[in-house]
Amino acid sequence: YVTSKLWVTENHPHLVVPALQKSLKTLQLEYLDLYLIHWPLSSTPGKFSFPIAVEDLLPFDVKGVWE
């Protein structure tokens, strides 16, 4: 049973599929059993800093990301 997570910089509807494909390639798998939304928030795509700066937080389209 393999699980992976969608990082906050990829919590945007247009980035979900590319992020999933990247995870599958990295893990050398054809599918995941479970793909989680890491945190219920979004941040600026391409900025992988932690902690996340307040100015990098963006509105989170939970329905768009889920679909």
mmCIF file of C-alpha atoms in Angstrom:
data_model
loop_
_atom_site.group_PDB
_atom_site.id
_atom_site.type_symbol
_atom_site.label_atom_id
_atom_site.label_comp_id
_atom_site.label_asym_id
_atom_site.label_seq_id
_atom_site.Cartn_x
_atom_site.Cartn_y
_atom_site.Cartn_z
ATOM 1 C CA TYR A 1 0.000 0.000 0.000
ATOM 2 C CA VAL A 2 1.722 3.176 -1.207
ATOM 3 C CA THR A 3 0.721 6.702 -0.191
ATOM 4 C CA SER A 4 2.086 10.066 -1.295
ATOM 5 C CA LYS A 5 1.191 13.702 -0.612
ATOM 6 C CA LEU A 6 0.541 16.802 -2.684
ATOM 7 C CA TRP A 7 2.785 19.602 -1.396
ATOM 8 C CA VAL A 8 1.328 23.075 -0.696
ATOM 9 C CA THR A 9 3.091 24.695 -3.666
ATOM 10 C CA GLU A 10 1.224 22.240 -5.910
ATOM 11 C CA ASN A 11 -2.204 22.712 -4.271
ATOM 12 C CA HIS A 12 -3.564 24.340 -7.422
ATOM 13 C CA PRO A 13 -5.962 22.533 -9.792
ATOM 14 C CA HIS A 14 -3.637 22.814 -12.818
ATOM 15 C CA LEU A 15 -0.639 21.417 -10.900
ATOM 16 C CA VAL A 16 -2.161 18.281 -9.331
ATOM 17 C CA VAL A 17 -1.702 15.918 -12.289
ATOM 18 C CA PRO A 18 1.902 17.004 -13.037
ATOM 19 C CA ALA A 19 2.755 16.645 -9.329
ATOM 20 C CA LEU A 20 1.210 13.168 -9.242
ATOM 21 C CA GLN A 21 3.097 12.158 -12.391
ATOM 22 C CA LYS A 22 6.350 13.404 -10.846
ATOM 23 C CA SER A 23 5.706 11.369 -7.679
ATOM 24 C CA LEU A 24 4.954 8.245 -9.718
ATOM 25 C CA LYS A 25 8.135 8.684 -11.747
ATOM 26 C CA THR A 26 10.255 9.285 -8.638
ATOM 27 C CA LEU A 27 8.787 6.209 -6.929
ATOM 28 C CA GLN A 28 9.004 4.178 -10.166
ATOM 29 C CA LEU A 29 5.341 3.187 -9.879
ATOM 30 C CA GLU A 30 2.346 3.170 -12.207
ATOM 31 C CA TYR A 31 -0.202 4.100 -9.527
ATOM 32 C CA LEU A 32 -0.624 5.094 -5.876
ATOM 33 C CA ASP A 33 -3.146 3.611 -3.499
ATOM 34 C CA LEU A 34 -3.705 6.956 -1.768
ATOM 35 C CA TYR A 35 -2.781 10.528 -2.711
ATOM 36 C CA LEU A 36 -3.232 13.050 0.093
ATOM 37 C CA ILE A 37 -3.491 16.825 0.209
ATOM 38 C CA HIS A 38 -0.569 17.548 2.557
ATOM 39 C CA TRP A 39 -2.018 20.677 4.184
ATOM 40 C CA PRO A 40 -5.318 22.490 3.591
ATOM 41 C CA LEU A 41 -3.618 25.603 2.184
ATOM 42 C CA SER A 42 -1.817 26.756 -0.949
ATOM 43 C CA SER A 43 1.349 28.720 -1.434
ATOM 44 C CA THR A 44 3.219 30.275 -4.327
ATOM 45 C CA PRO A 45 4.173 27.621 -6.915
ATOM 46 C CA GLY A 46 7.916 27.040 -7.167
ATOM 47 C CA LYS A 47 8.789 28.378 -3.698
ATOM 48 C CA PHE A 48 9.858 25.417 -1.580
ATOM 49 C CA SER A 49 10.785 27.220 1.626
ATOM 50 C CA PHE A 50 9.677 26.187 5.098
ATOM 51 C CA PRO A 51 8.276 27.693 7.160
ATOM 52 C CA ILE A 52 6.020 29.214 4.547
ATOM 53 C CA ALA A 53 6.063 33.015 4.549
ATOM 54 C CA VAL A 54 2.670 34.645 5.111
ATOM 55 C CA GLU A 55 3.020 36.623 1.867
ATOM 56 C CA ASP A 56 3.354 33.326 -0.063
ATOM 57 C CA LEU A 57 0.018 31.932 1.171
ATOM 58 C CA LEU A 58 -2.701 31.837 -1.483
ATOM 59 C CA PRO A 59 -6.420 30.967 -1.489
ATOM 60 C CA PHE A 60 -6.944 27.196 -1.484
ATOM 61 C CA ASP A 61 -9.414 25.792 -4.035
ATOM 62 C CA VAL A 62 -10.138 22.523 -2.210
ATOM 63 C CA LYS A 63 -12.845 21.432 -4.660
ATOM 64 C CA GLY A 64 -10.690 22.189 -7.707
ATOM 65 C CA VAL A 65 -7.705 20.344 -6.256
ATOM 66 C CA TRP A 66 -9.841 17.364 -5.213
ATOM 67 C CA GLU A 67 -11.472 16.998 -8.624
#
